[in-house]
XYZ file of C-alpha atoms in Angstrom:
662
model
C 51.016 -35.006 14.987
C 53.171 -38.026 14.247
C 50.112 -39.832 12.908
C 49.723 -37.349 10.099
C 53.007 -37.655 8.229
C 51.970 -39.692 5.182
C 52.050 -36.715 2.842
C 55.210 -35.284 4.380
C 57.064 -38.520 3.702
C 56.335 -38.134 0.028
C 53.213 -40.274 -0.188
C 50.446 -38.256 -1.742
C 46.814 -39.386 -1.609
C 46.992 -40.205 -5.310
C 50.108 -42.365 -4.940
C 49.440 -43.954 -1.550
C 48.189 -47.005 -3.404
C 49.136 -47.201 -7.039
C 47.143 -48.433 -9.970
C 48.313 -51.955 -9.152
C 45.765 -52.079 -6.311
C 42.895 -51.941 -8.783
C 41.889 -54.687 -11.145
C 41.874 -52.289 -14.055
C 44.832 -50.083 -14.864
C 44.631 -46.866 -16.824
C 41.314 -45.573 -15.505
C 40.751 -42.035 -14.336
C 40.555 -42.244 -10.549
C 37.231 -41.054 -9.125
C 37.338 -38.613 -6.243
C 34.400 -37.588 -4.124
C 33.527 -33.876 -4.256
C 33.491 -33.788 -0.454
C 37.221 -34.526 -0.138
C 38.084 -30.844 -0.740
C 35.875 -29.795 2.147
C 36.458 -32.701 4.528
C 36.998 -30.667 7.752
C 33.890 -28.539 7.114
C 31.742 -31.548 6.296
C 32.955 -33.311 9.427
C 32.055 -30.263 11.522
C 28.549 -30.149 10.022
C 28.071 -33.852 10.806
C 29.091 -33.198 14.412
C 26.473 -30.453 14.661
C 23.819 -32.733 13.108
C 24.609 -35.532 15.549
C 24.313 -33.205 18.539
C 21.013 -31.773 17.268
C 19.543 -35.253 16.722
C 20.547 -36.267 20.227
C 19.166 -33.110 21.824
C 15.864 -33.165 19.912
C 15.018 -36.880 20.092
C 16.208 -38.043 23.543
C 13.741 -35.865 25.522
C 10.825 -37.457 23.588
C 11.788 -41.018 24.623
C 11.017 -43.001 27.706
C 13.715 -43.669 30.268
C 14.695 -47.030 28.729
C 14.704 -45.587 25.207
C 16.705 -42.602 26.415
C 19.269 -45.006 27.874
C 19.504 -46.705 24.470
C 19.997 -43.323 22.845
C 22.814 -42.450 25.258
C 24.488 -45.797 24.497
C 24.122 -45.157 20.743
C 25.589 -41.681 21.101
C 28.500 -43.060 23.120
C 29.252 -45.680 20.464
C 28.770 -43.089 17.735
C 31.522 -40.971 19.269
C 34.105 -43.542 18.114
C 33.678 -42.954 14.343
C 32.998 -39.256 14.910
C 36.266 -38.717 16.768
C 38.230 -40.871 14.333
C 36.694 -38.988 11.403
C 37.738 -35.693 12.957
C 41.315 -36.926 13.400
C 41.523 -38.169 9.795
C 39.999 -34.955 8.415
C 42.425 -32.842 10.411
C 45.470 -34.880 9.379
C 44.450 -35.457 5.749
C 41.932 -32.778 4.727
C 42.046 -33.864 1.069
C 40.749 -37.362 1.838
C 37.183 -38.684 1.926
C 37.607 -41.179 4.770
C 37.194 -38.499 7.464
C 33.703 -37.330 6.419
C 32.501 -40.920 5.874
C 33.711 -41.883 9.363
C 31.851 -38.932 10.872
C 28.790 -39.815 8.767
C 28.911 -43.336 10.252
C 28.604 -41.856 13.732
C 25.650 -39.707 12.635
C 23.892 -42.682 11.010
C 24.366 -44.827 14.113
C 22.812 -42.211 16.386
C 19.980 -41.517 13.942
C 19.128 -45.172 13.279
C 19.137 -46.259 16.925
C 17.247 -43.276 18.332
C 14.256 -43.125 15.961
C 11.017 -44.980 16.922
C 11.016 -48.730 16.259
C 7.489 -48.846 14.846
C 7.676 -50.543 11.432
C 4.692 -48.492 10.257
C 6.549 -45.232 10.809
C 8.308 -43.285 8.048
C 11.624 -44.295 9.717
C 11.138 -48.007 9.065
C 14.024 -47.995 6.564
C 16.498 -46.168 8.794
C 18.336 -49.426 9.552
C 19.867 -49.269 6.082
C 21.807 -46.196 7.204
C 23.719 -48.394 9.655
C 25.506 -50.285 6.851
C 25.862 -47.590 4.173
C 28.862 -45.639 5.625
C 30.620 -48.873 6.602
C 30.338 -50.228 3.055
C 31.497 -46.917 1.577
C 34.517 -46.914 3.868
C 35.443 -50.375 2.610
C 35.161 -49.124 -0.972
C 37.318 -46.011 -0.624
C 39.870 -46.911 2.077
C 42.788 -46.495 2.210
C 43.216 -44.246 -0.856
C 40.172 -42.005 -0.534
C 38.809 -43.032 -3.944
C 36.719 -45.857 -5.325
C 38.720 -46.854 -8.370
C 37.413 -48.465 -11.541
C 34.072 -47.810 -13.192
C 32.326 -50.961 -11.923
C 33.154 -50.076 -8.334
C 31.934 -46.519 -8.854
C 28.673 -48.002 -10.073
C 28.559 -50.115 -6.906
C 29.030 -47.007 -4.736
C 26.273 -45.131 -6.530
C 24.011 -48.196 -6.309
C 24.492 -48.397 -2.544
C 23.397 -44.799 -2.052
C 20.512 -45.217 -4.495
C 19.192 -48.370 -2.809
C 19.268 -46.710 0.618
C 17.354 -43.700 -0.740
C 14.803 -45.897 -2.549
C 14.277 -48.134 0.485
C 13.639 -45.176 2.779
C 11.422 -43.587 0.124
C 9.317 -46.765 0.047
C 9.026 -46.630 3.844
C 7.844 -43.021 3.736
C 5.348 -43.748 0.939
C 4.026 -46.796 2.798
C 3.395 -44.643 5.848
C 1.859 -41.779 3.847
C -0.240 -43.959 1.472
C -1.223 -47.182 3.293
C -2.943 -48.520 0.179
C 0.417 -48.919 -1.550
C 1.840 -51.167 1.171
C 1.435 -54.509 -0.705
C 3.338 -53.229 -3.728
C 5.898 -51.322 -1.674
C 6.523 -54.354 0.543
C 7.490 -56.446 -2.486
C 9.713 -53.699 -3.787
C 11.237 -53.296 -0.339
C 12.056 -57.015 -0.071
C 13.720 -56.945 -3.479
C 15.699 -53.840 -2.544
C 16.728 -55.444 0.739
C 18.166 -58.537 -0.969
C 19.889 -56.321 -3.538
C 21.225 -54.159 -0.711
C 22.689 -57.177 1.077
C 24.329 -58.245 -2.182
C 25.898 -54.821 -2.574
C 27.148 -54.894 1.006
C 28.862 -58.237 0.460
C 30.291 -56.875 -2.810
C 31.964 -54.064 -0.883
C 33.980 -56.716 0.966
C 34.748 -58.384 -2.361
C 36.220 -55.041 -3.427
C 38.657 -55.210 -0.503
C 39.643 -58.769 -1.424
C 40.323 -57.930 -5.067
C 42.404 -54.894 -4.157
C 44.379 -56.967 -1.667
C 45.099 -59.653 -4.276
C 46.433 -57.145 -6.822
C 48.351 -54.991 -4.326
C 52.097 -54.908 -3.869
C 53.687 -55.709 -0.521
C 53.852 -52.061 0.580
C 50.223 -51.460 -0.439
C 49.077 -54.545 1.451
C 50.447 -53.000 4.621
C 47.534 -50.536 4.473
C 44.919 -52.831 2.927
C 45.330 -55.602 5.477
C 43.732 -53.431 8.180
C 40.728 -52.775 5.958
C 40.666 -56.495 5.201
C 40.605 -57.366 8.910
C 37.907 -54.853 9.801
C 35.811 -55.532 6.700
C 35.313 -59.192 7.630
C 32.933 -58.006 10.349
C 30.390 -56.699 7.814
C 29.456 -59.984 6.057
C 29.635 -61.789 9.400
C 27.116 -59.309 10.829
C 24.772 -59.934 7.888
C 25.053 -63.681 8.491
C 24.346 -63.121 12.186
C 21.224 -61.197 11.212
C 19.862 -64.139 9.206
C 20.767 -66.600 11.962
C 18.942 -64.402 14.468
C 15.793 -64.416 12.311
C 15.958 -68.179 11.860
C 16.589 -69.014 15.512
C 14.882 -66.231 17.474
C 12.463 -64.862 14.911
C 13.910 -61.367 15.386
C 17.087 -59.421 14.653
C 18.155 -59.076 18.296
C 21.538 -60.761 17.763
C 22.535 -58.321 15.048
C 23.205 -55.724 17.738
C 26.370 -57.585 18.756
C 27.543 -57.640 15.140
C 26.886 -53.918 14.712
C 28.744 -53.208 17.933
C 31.808 -55.016 16.571
C 31.455 -53.385 13.129
C 31.298 -49.856 14.508
C 34.433 -50.485 16.503
C 36.461 -52.624 14.086
C 35.823 -50.937 10.725
C 36.415 -47.293 11.813
C 39.539 -48.290 13.736
C 40.914 -50.397 10.866
C 40.205 -47.661 8.289
C 41.907 -45.061 10.487
C 44.967 -47.284 10.903
C 45.105 -47.984 7.173
C 45.083 -44.249 6.392
C 47.294 -42.826 9.128
C 49.593 -45.677 10.184
C 49.504 -48.380 7.475
C 52.673 -50.071 8.720
C 52.811 -48.721 12.253
C 51.471 -51.869 13.905
C 51.859 -55.588 13.504
C 48.892 -57.014 11.613
C 49.655 -60.665 12.352
C 50.169 -59.826 16.016
C 46.745 -58.164 16.126
C 45.064 -61.138 14.453
C 46.743 -63.610 16.805
C 45.764 -61.499 19.801
C 42.167 -61.256 18.590
C 41.854 -64.997 18.029
C 43.483 -65.722 21.386
C 41.124 -63.291 23.120
C 38.068 -64.882 21.495
C 39.206 -68.388 22.445
C 40.004 -67.297 25.968
C 36.633 -65.565 26.239
C 34.822 -68.720 25.130
C 36.731 -70.798 27.658
C 36.066 -68.233 30.379
C 32.343 -68.096 29.613
C 32.163 -71.892 29.564
C 33.986 -72.082 32.888
C 31.675 -69.498 34.433
C 28.639 -71.350 33.097
C 29.917 -74.582 34.656
C 30.502 -72.766 37.944
C 26.938 -71.442 37.903
C 25.566 -74.936 37.186
C 27.697 -76.401 39.955
C 26.449 -73.762 42.386
C 22.856 -74.857 41.759
C 23.720 -78.463 42.601
C 26.106 -77.865 45.496
C 25.241 -75.961 48.628
C 28.936 -75.327 49.302
C 29.261 -73.254 46.141
C 25.980 -71.433 46.596
C 27.537 -68.799 48.831
C 27.981 -65.474 46.988
C 31.427 -64.976 48.555
C 32.654 -68.372 47.346
C 31.177 -67.756 43.893
C 32.939 -64.403 43.738
C 36.282 -65.915 44.770
C 35.990 -68.780 42.275
C 35.009 -66.386 39.495
C 37.908 -64.052 40.328
C 40.355 -66.977 40.390
C 39.155 -68.299 37.028
C 39.300 -64.816 35.486
C 42.820 -64.170 36.831
C 43.999 -67.526 35.490
C 42.507 -66.747 32.080
C 44.203 -63.332 31.949
C 47.521 -64.906 32.950
C 47.232 -67.459 30.158
C 46.589 -64.853 27.473
C 50.252 -64.269 26.583
C 50.991 -67.982 26.320
C 47.846 -68.612 24.259
C 48.605 -65.713 21.919
C 52.077 -67.096 21.204
C 50.634 -70.552 20.510
C 47.976 -69.099 18.208
C 50.596 -66.962 16.475
C 52.781 -70.005 15.826
C 49.760 -71.977 14.603
C 48.280 -69.337 12.290
C 51.548 -67.803 11.054
C 54.255 -70.503 11.308
C 56.562 -68.770 8.812
C 56.441 -65.544 10.791
C 57.000 -67.369 14.083
C 60.043 -69.231 12.747
C 61.558 -66.070 11.262
C 61.064 -64.024 14.440
C 62.513 -66.799 16.600
C 65.544 -67.029 14.279
C 66.057 -63.250 14.346
C 65.803 -63.158 18.136
C 68.382 -65.936 18.422
C 70.678 -64.150 15.971
C 70.389 -60.972 18.038
C 71.288 -62.869 21.210
C 74.242 -64.578 19.501
C 75.522 -61.215 18.246
C 75.259 -59.773 21.764
C 77.319 -62.727 23.104
C 79.866 -62.417 20.296
C 78.932 -65.768 18.733
C 77.610 -64.397 15.435
C 77.884 -61.438 13.079
C 75.132 -59.311 11.477
C 76.276 -60.563 8.062
C 74.718 -63.933 8.951
C 71.249 -62.414 8.451
C 70.815 -63.883 4.970
C 71.512 -67.553 5.834
C 69.409 -67.216 8.990
C 66.405 -65.912 7.030
C 66.920 -68.529 4.333
C 66.718 -71.333 6.877
C 63.786 -69.800 8.771
C 61.740 -69.002 5.661
C 62.896 -72.170 3.883
C 63.872 -70.162 0.839
C 67.443 -70.825 -0.260
C 67.133 -68.256 -3.066
C 66.237 -65.341 -0.771
C 68.562 -62.348 -1.115
C 69.253 -59.747 1.537
C 70.478 -56.749 -0.414
C 72.337 -53.882 1.209
C 72.340 -50.469 -0.435
C 75.946 -49.210 -0.569
C 76.838 -46.117 1.378
C 78.446 -42.965 0.042
C 81.829 -44.392 1.014
C 81.459 -47.310 -1.399
C 82.561 -46.698 -4.950
C 81.086 -49.854 -6.474
C 77.783 -48.282 -7.410
C 76.033 -51.607 -6.760
C 73.836 -52.982 -4.021
C 75.469 -56.321 -3.250
C 73.728 -59.137 -1.444
C 75.365 -60.711 1.579
C 76.473 -63.730 -0.408
C 78.372 -61.509 -2.826
C 76.356 -62.382 -5.931
C 75.179 -58.808 -6.366
C 71.809 -57.218 -7.026
C 72.654 -55.656 -10.373
C 70.319 -58.083 -12.150
C 68.875 -57.443 -15.618
C 65.504 -55.739 -15.662
C 63.791 -58.848 -17.032
C 65.286 -61.073 -14.332
C 64.896 -58.647 -11.433
C 62.476 -59.934 -8.813
C 60.271 -57.651 -6.779
C 62.003 -56.745 -3.546
C 60.659 -55.468 -0.250
C 62.506 -52.269 0.698
C 64.144 -51.887 4.094
C 64.022 -48.308 5.328
C 65.770 -46.581 8.206
C 64.593 -43.058 9.068
C 62.918 -42.783 5.694
C 66.040 -43.819 3.755
C 66.237 -47.063 1.838
C 69.118 -49.132 3.196
C 68.406 -52.522 1.648
C 65.962 -55.003 0.181
C 64.575 -58.423 0.946
C 64.111 -60.297 -2.322
C 62.277 -63.643 -2.020
C 63.256 -66.476 -4.319
C 61.495 -66.938 -7.661
C 59.601 -69.973 -6.350
C 58.688 -68.465 -2.974
C 54.997 -68.810 -2.109
C 55.067 -66.989 1.231
C 54.493 -63.325 2.002
C 57.128 -61.718 4.161
C 55.485 -60.557 7.418
C 55.904 -56.880 8.139
C 57.363 -57.518 11.571
C 60.076 -59.719 10.036
C 60.875 -56.907 7.607
C 61.035 -54.367 10.450
C 63.196 -56.654 12.610
C 65.637 -57.080 9.720
C 66.273 -53.335 9.466
C 68.654 -53.076 12.496
C 70.766 -55.961 11.191
C 71.078 -54.379 7.733
C 71.869 -51.009 9.314
C 74.619 -52.676 11.376
C 75.969 -54.283 8.198
C 76.096 -50.902 6.455
C 77.746 -49.280 9.491
C 80.357 -52.022 9.651
C 80.980 -51.680 5.915
C 81.384 -47.922 6.313
C 83.796 -48.468 9.194
C 85.810 -50.949 7.133
C 85.919 -48.455 4.264
C 87.168 -45.759 6.639
C 89.793 -48.123 8.037
C 90.953 -49.037 4.540
C 91.136 -45.361 3.659
C 93.101 -44.597 6.842
C 95.402 -47.547 6.183
C 96.024 -46.322 2.659
C 96.774 -42.828 3.930
C 99.210 -44.192 6.499
C 100.959 -46.281 3.859
C 101.262 -43.249 1.591
C 102.755 -41.237 4.445
C 105.175 -44.080 5.202
C 106.283 -44.296 1.583
C 106.689 -40.534 1.415
C 108.730 -40.598 4.628
C 110.953 -43.387 3.308
C 111.411 -41.577 0.032
C 112.392 -38.410 1.859
C 114.774 -40.353 4.096
C 116.323 -42.038 1.047
C 116.779 -38.634 -0.629
C 118.424 -37.281 2.524
C 120.795 -40.247 2.603
C 121.695 -39.724 -1.040
C 122.246 -35.998 -0.495
C 124.486 -36.651 2.505
C 126.529 -39.219 0.614
C 126.819 -37.363 -2.661
C 127.048 -33.850 -1.241
C 128.430 -33.099 2.214
C 130.549 -36.260 2.569
C 132.252 -35.817 -0.778
C 133.036 -32.156 -0.094
C 134.501 -32.944 3.325
C 136.650 -35.745 1.883
C 137.871 -33.331 -0.776
C 138.597 -30.772 1.945
C 140.708 -33.338 3.825
C 142.725 -34.145 0.718
C 143.341 -30.460 0.033
C 144.595 -30.013 3.595
C 147.065 -32.883 3.129
C 148.297 -31.359 -0.114
C 148.676 -28.007 1.601
C 150.550 -29.664 4.493
C 153.068 -31.228 2.123
C 153.691 -27.909 0.332
C 154.208 -25.714 3.400
C 157.897 -24.829 3.986
C 157.261 -24.175 7.657
C 156.610 -27.432 9.418
C 155.404 -25.733 12.578
C 151.835 -25.723 11.175
C 151.846 -29.468 10.448
C 150.393 -30.323 13.854
C 147.506 -27.888 13.399
C 146.765 -29.295 9.966
C 146.779 -32.825 11.406
C 144.167 -31.709 13.946
C 142.019 -30.209 11.179
C 142.272 -33.363 9.054
C 141.328 -35.490 12.075
C 138.286 -33.247 12.740
C 137.210 -33.565 9.117
C 137.587 -37.369 9.353
C 135.402 -37.482 12.496
C 132.773 -35.301 10.775
C 132.720 -37.647 7.774
C 132.309 -40.635 10.123
C 129.363 -38.947 11.883
C 127.743 -38.117 8.556
C 128.108 -41.743 7.495
C 126.489 -42.837 10.743
C 123.628 -40.384 10.107
C 123.273 -41.703 6.574
C 123.008 -45.263 7.856
C 120.307 -44.135 10.307
C 118.381 -42.331 7.590
C 118.335 -45.333 5.334
C 120.917 -48.080 5.027
C 122.366 -48.359 1.572
C 123.134 -51.986 2.387
C 119.423 -52.793 1.863
C 120.198 -52.653 -1.815
C 122.072 -55.945 -1.245
C 119.238 -57.564 0.772
C 117.824 -57.482 4.271
C 120.106 -60.170 5.792
C 123.279 -58.316 4.728
C 121.949 -54.983 5.985
C 121.161 -56.465 9.407
C 124.555 -58.187 9.570
C 126.288 -54.894 8.777
C 124.243 -53.160 11.487
C 124.991 -55.781 14.140
C 128.724 -55.774 13.320
C 129.133 -52.341 14.928
C 127.380 -53.306 18.190
C 129.177 -54.328 21.382
C 126.551 -57.003 22.178
C 126.182 -58.680 18.849
C 122.737 -60.292 18.406
C 122.328 -63.864 17.198
C 120.810 -63.575 13.706
C 118.452 -66.169 12.265
C 117.070 -64.830 8.981
C 115.220 -67.157 6.624
C 113.093 -65.262 4.127
C 112.836 -64.898 0.395
C 113.106 -61.657 -1.527
C 110.675 -59.129 -0.087
C 109.628 -55.656 -1.299
C 111.934 -52.771 -0.479
C 109.287 -50.927 1.570
C 108.683 -54.005 3.699
C 112.428 -54.669 4.120
C 112.935 -51.059 5.193
C 110.189 -51.418 7.835
C 111.675 -54.660 9.186
C 115.128 -53.107 9.287
C 114.075 -50.073 11.277
C 111.965 -52.089 13.732
C 114.761 -54.616 14.268
C 117.455 -51.976 14.672
C 115.348 -49.890 17.078
C 114.408 -52.940 19.170
C 118.061 -54.082 19.382
C 119.322 -50.601 20.281
C 116.640 -50.289 22.997
C 117.669 -53.657 24.449
C 121.334 -52.581 24.590
C 120.861 -49.003 25.846
C 117.846 -49.230 28.165
C 117.575 -52.862 29.250
C 121.307 -53.697 29.702
C 120.781 -56.885 27.721
C 123.729 -59.257 27.387
C 122.154 -61.769 25.000
C 119.942 -60.758 22.067
C 118.437 -62.959 19.371
C 116.866 -61.677 16.177
C 114.701 -64.087 14.161
C 112.966 -63.392 10.842
C 110.760 -65.961 9.077
C 108.463 -65.884 6.069
C 105.536 -68.322 6.365
C 102.349 -68.474 4.237
C 102.478 -64.901 3.038
C 103.334 -63.405 6.437
C 106.710 -62.027 7.487
C 107.413 -62.405 11.208
C 110.132 -60.708 13.233
C 111.029 -61.553 16.826
C 113.626 -59.713 18.902
C 114.282 -61.460 22.226
C 116.604 -60.193 24.985
C 117.505 -61.063 28.585
C 117.363 -57.471 29.852
C 115.477 -55.823 32.690
C 112.068 -56.642 31.178
C 110.491 -53.250 31.775
C 109.711 -52.287 28.193
C 106.187 -51.236 27.265
C 104.441 -49.211 24.608
C 103.915 -45.643 25.801
C 102.316 -42.810 23.829
C 105.057 -40.851 22.095
C 107.725 -43.411 22.942
C 110.017 -45.312 20.621
C 107.959 -48.509 20.676
C 104.808 -46.488 19.972
C 106.463 -45.069 16.867
C 107.447 -48.580 15.776
C 103.854 -49.785 16.299
C 102.585 -46.897 14.173
C 105.073 -47.706 11.424
C 104.155 -51.408 11.471
C 100.437 -50.562 11.461
C 100.926 -48.295 8.449
C 102.395 -51.282 6.629
C 99.315 -53.376 7.511
C 100.947 -55.394 10.299
C 100.836 -55.822 14.073
C 103.455 -55.227 16.770
C 103.287 -56.837 20.216
C 105.569 -56.379 23.231
C 105.794 -58.991 26.004
C 107.970 -57.853 28.883
C 108.361 -59.228 32.395
C 110.879 -58.046 35.004
C 113.664 -60.568 35.337
C 112.676 -62.475 32.216
C 113.526 -59.972 29.481
C 111.486 -58.640 26.591
C 110.097 -60.090 23.371
C 109.144 -57.759 20.522
C 107.020 -59.573 17.892
C 106.050 -58.198 14.499
C 103.808 -59.754 11.858
C 103.571 -58.199 8.389
C 101.710 -59.369 5.288
C 104.186 -59.833 2.465
C 101.902 -61.315 -0.222
């Protein structure tokens, strides 16, 4: 089950909430003996509940039997939840205590109500498992010594109170004394019950942000217990009986088991603030609905037109439908009223997401957006570097870095994606707010996008570096080939031509002079072709500057381009790239576009070197995979620049190049 992955994710029962959740640090954590046998104990409690139901219900009247069925139905909630917890986490005590709550509910509500019976103290069983759940959740242990004493005192008071009830029934003469003892135990019991909620409050105050994610559910459900006790006293004061306490117990046996289960199995799987806002909105809407229905009933008594059952039904249905339709709007208003910081942050994140989708913003704007929404200019959004980064740091989005000294390091809230930490949200040193969990969760996709973009940039930089290395290696090889052609083959052929001329002058028979002239002419043509190849491999004229090399190149063309070169000294690698792009573009214009007029312009402006080759040719040039222009674009891209081709039939072609020259 997905609900049962706390231990798999590396969170053991002992470390689910650290020592920081307890007021005292360094104690030996107390563990209930039952936690080793949680599934078996839960099964026994199921059997006991079924036996109580089967044995007691047949002895009741029809109305009492109906109450017993209702109690058993409500008792199924903690029983089922206890079974789920025991199955998922068999080494935890929450499961058996949840099942015990279901057993106590069935037992307390199905026994006779006669105060003179030995079961007169069974009502104390209704509160005992709820208080114990508040003491042990969500770690499965009580904690410090004083809270262990409180747990033992709760069990002892319940046993003593029920013992007094049994003795009062068995020995009626002891009733006056036992009644006084019972009243004292009852007040002490109520004090212990309220103290169990105090335990939740103290743990919540000393807990870290991650631990509060689990404790907040216990906090929310535990509020029902002291409110139920207050409702009991109000019921006695107003009605003279404890009839109203049934509503409080109904809420307790739904809220506390559910909140404890959530705190154990899914501490951060739901939005706490959203649940609170929804609960408050539902209560307000229910009060308004009940008031409206009460007014409708009063109006029906005074107006004959509304007295019709059909009209009453229609009006009631209309009011109920309107109330249900207003729930979403009311919940948002309550959310903004109770949690304004959370509402502002979520609205800002939603707007940032929309702006990113429209291309108006970047994920790196997460930090300033959160700073404005949370009104914390010192907040840091830290991003954990990926394996591609070699900095070894976790920089924040402003570039200040998170490698702070240990003494100055503020507590950060980790951002996790698929169990891996990808970043941190670090509030400012003077921040008084608590980052809502939903804001933390909504920030994860932005941080993940930032890391992905950083990884992509790192890959692009690595690819760019590899392309530049290949370009330099290619140029070096071309330069070596040029040098070998000039110093090797050309020199040997020139020497061969000279030797042939010497031989021609020494031959007595002049009939071979014509043949020797042909051989010398062939050698001369071969030397000329080798020189042309050498210029194509790498012009030696670049040693005298780019303008001179281009002038020398254009001098041999039939359609001489108009040169306009205005640039300072540039690196040899960059000059070589410009030369090859310019020469290839000019040759393409002459050979393939039948251009008559060509202009070649080179400028150096603000660290960028721009080249523009414009011709009046056919205007059909375009970059095709594997073509000459595609090779030029690859070469320019390897040097960190961009190449663009604008061509239109009848209007010629413009080849533009932009290169960073530092």
